[in-house]
Amino acid sequence: MSQNIDIIYQGAAQVQQALMTEAVDGAAILEPVVSIISDKKSDAKVVASGSGMFPHQPGAVMVVREALINEQPELVKALVKAHIAATAELRNNPEEAVKAVGKYVGGGRLPAKITLTALKNSHDQFEANPNAIIDGTRTMHDFQASQGTLKVKVDLEALFDVRFYNDLVKE
């Protein structure tokens, strides 16, 4: 039997609406959309997780401009230290993090229950150590290049500056 698949590119809000109205049969989505859909549609299922397909590939990272690194390295060190603490809080105390996360994810409009579910679903993906995501990033880079979706080759060696994290871990 022949299968016909149409791929439609949409933003998160449009994907959420398309799934809720059953205008599409499936989607590649991130939290908290996964938890929102799962809460509203009991028949919704996650058939493959991004971390299962591409282990240690980050969905989001902390980025700091080189100028800030050069001009205010102590500020960057403090930012990385705060990032480490926030990541630990997300992983270890999601119930305590709900209010802060809810303020910024969904503009404060998501019910705390959905935010907590999204945090718990994402638990294993919260990673402060940039060393842990380099190989996964390389794998995703190579996959995208092989599929033709990566239009510009990225110098992965220049992409990550792990010295602030490494120095903090040594302290």
Coordinates of C-alpha atoms in Angstrom, one line a residue:
M1 CA 0.0 0.0 0.0
S2 CA 1.4 3.4 -1.0
Q3 CA 1.5 6.2 1.7
N4 CA 1.3 9.8 0.8
I5 CA 2.8 12.2 3.4
D6 CA 2.6 16.0 3.1
I7 CA 5.0 18.0 5.2
I8 CA 3.7 21.4 6.3
Y9 CA 6.0 23.9 8.0
Q10 CA 4.3 25.8 10.8
G11 CA 5.1 27.7 14.0
A12 CA 4.4 26.2 17.4
A13 CA 1.0 27.9 17.8
Q14 CA -0.2 26.7 14.4
V15 CA 1.0 23.2 15.0
Q16 CA -0.8 23.1 18.3
Q17 CA -4.0 24.3 16.7
A18 CA -3.6 21.8 13.8
L19 CA -3.2 18.9 16.2
M20 CA -6.1 20.0 18.4
T21 CA -8.5 20.3 15.4
E22 CA -7.1 17.1 13.8
A23 CA -6.2 19.0 10.7
V24 CA -2.9 17.0 10.8
D25 CA -2.2 13.5 11.8
G26 CA 1.1 14.2 13.5
A27 CA 3.8 16.7 14.2
A28 CA 7.3 17.3 15.4
I29 CA 6.8 19.5 18.5
L30 CA 8.5 20.5 21.6
E31 CA 7.3 21.1 25.2
P32 CA 5.1 22.5 26.4
V33 CA 3.0 21.8 23.3
V34 CA 3.4 18.0 23.9
S35 CA 1.9 18.3 27.4
I36 CA -0.8 20.7 26.2
I37 CA -1.9 18.3 23.5
S38 CA -1.6 15.2 25.7
D39 CA -3.8 17.0 28.3
K40 CA -6.5 17.9 25.9
K41 CA -6.5 14.9 23.6
S42 CA -6.5 11.5 25.4
D43 CA -5.8 9.6 22.2
A44 CA -2.6 11.6 21.4
K45 CA 0.6 9.6 21.7
V46 CA 4.3 10.4 21.4
V47 CA 5.6 7.9 18.9
A48 CA 9.3 9.0 19.0
S49 CA 11.1 11.4 21.2
G50 CA 13.8 13.7 19.9
S51 CA 16.2 12.5 22.6
G52 CA 15.5 8.9 21.5
M53 CA 16.3 9.7 17.9
F54 CA 19.2 12.0 18.5
P55 CA 20.6 11.5 22.1
H56 CA 22.3 14.5 23.7
Q57 CA 21.2 16.8 20.9
P58 CA 20.2 20.1 22.6
G59 CA 16.9 21.7 21.8
A60 CA 18.1 25.0 23.1
V61 CA 21.4 26.3 24.4
M62 CA 22.7 29.4 26.2
V63 CA 24.5 31.8 23.9
V64 CA 26.8 34.6 24.8
R65 CA 28.3 37.1 22.3
E66 CA 32.1 37.0 22.0
A67 CA 32.2 40.7 22.8
L68 CA 30.7 40.1 26.2
I69 CA 33.0 37.2 26.8
N70 CA 36.0 39.4 26.0
E71 CA 34.8 42.5 27.8
Q72 CA 33.1 41.0 30.9
P73 CA 34.3 37.5 31.6
E74 CA 33.3 37.6 35.3
L75 CA 29.8 38.5 34.2
V76 CA 29.7 35.5 31.8
K77 CA 31.1 33.3 34.6
A78 CA 28.2 34.4 36.9
L79 CA 25.7 33.8 34.1
V80 CA 27.0 30.2 33.5
K81 CA 27.0 29.6 37.3
A82 CA 23.3 30.7 37.4
H83 CA 22.6 28.5 34.4
I84 CA 24.1 25.5 36.3
A85 CA 21.9 26.3 39.3
A86 CA 18.8 26.8 37.3
T87 CA 19.3 23.5 35.4
A88 CA 19.8 21.7 38.7
E89 CA 16.5 23.2 40.0
L90 CA 14.6 22.2 36.8
R91 CA 16.0 18.6 37.1
N92 CA 15.7 18.1 40.9
N93 CA 12.8 20.4 42.0
P94 CA 10.4 20.8 39.1
E95 CA 7.5 21.6 41.5
E96 CA 9.6 24.6 42.9
A97 CA 10.4 25.8 39.3
V98 CA 6.8 25.8 38.0
K99 CA 6.0 29.4 38.9
A100 CA 9.2 30.8 37.4
V101 CA 9.0 28.7 34.3
G102 CA 5.3 29.4 33.9
K103 CA 5.9 33.1 33.9
Y104 CA 8.1 32.9 30.8
V105 CA 6.8 29.8 29.0
G106 CA 3.4 30.5 27.6
G107 CA 3.4 34.1 28.9
G108 CA 2.1 33.0 32.3
R109 CA -1.1 31.6 30.7
L110 CA -0.4 27.9 31.0
P111 CA -2.0 26.1 33.9
A112 CA 0.7 25.1 36.5
K113 CA -0.3 21.4 35.9
I114 CA 0.7 21.6 32.3
T115 CA 3.9 23.4 33.1
L116 CA 4.8 20.8 35.7
T117 CA 4.0 17.9 33.3
A118 CA 6.2 19.6 30.6
L119 CA 9.1 20.0 33.1
K120 CA 8.8 16.4 34.2
N121 CA 8.7 15.2 30.6
S122 CA 11.8 17.2 29.8
H123 CA 13.7 16.1 32.9
D124 CA 16.4 14.1 31.2
Q125 CA 17.0 16.8 28.6
F126 CA 18.0 19.6 31.0
E127 CA 21.8 19.7 30.8
A128 CA 24.1 22.5 31.9
N129 CA 27.3 20.8 30.8
P130 CA 28.2 21.9 27.3
N131 CA 30.7 19.1 27.0
A132 CA 27.8 16.6 27.1
I133 CA 26.0 18.0 24.0
I134 CA 28.9 18.4 21.6
D135 CA 28.8 14.9 20.1
G136 CA 25.0 15.1 19.8
T137 CA 25.2 18.5 18.1
R138 CA 27.8 17.0 15.7
T139 CA 25.4 14.1 14.9
M140 CA 22.5 16.4 14.3
H141 CA 24.8 18.7 12.1
D142 CA 25.9 15.7 10.0
F143 CA 22.3 14.5 9.7
Q144 CA 21.0 17.8 8.6
A145 CA 23.9 18.2 6.1
S146 CA 23.1 14.7 4.6
Q147 CA 19.5 15.7 4.2
G148 CA 20.3 19.0 2.6
T149 CA 18.5 21.0 5.3
L150 CA 21.7 22.6 6.6
K151 CA 22.5 25.3 4.1
V152 CA 25.8 26.5 5.7
K153 CA 28.5 24.3 7.2
V154 CA 29.0 25.1 10.9
D155 CA 32.4 25.1 12.6
L156 CA 31.5 23.0 15.6
E157 CA 34.9 23.5 17.2
A158 CA 34.3 27.3 17.3
L159 CA 30.7 26.9 18.3
F160 CA 31.2 25.8 21.9
D161 CA 33.3 27.7 24.6
V162 CA 33.3 25.3 27.5
R163 CA 36.0 27.0 29.6
F164 CA 33.6 28.8 31.9
Y165 CA 31.7 25.7 32.7
N166 CA 34.8 23.6 33.2
D167 CA 36.4 26.2 35.5
L168 CA 33.3 26.4 37.6
V169 CA 33.2 22.6 38.0
K170 CA 36.8 22.6 39.1
E171 CA 36.0 25.2 41.9

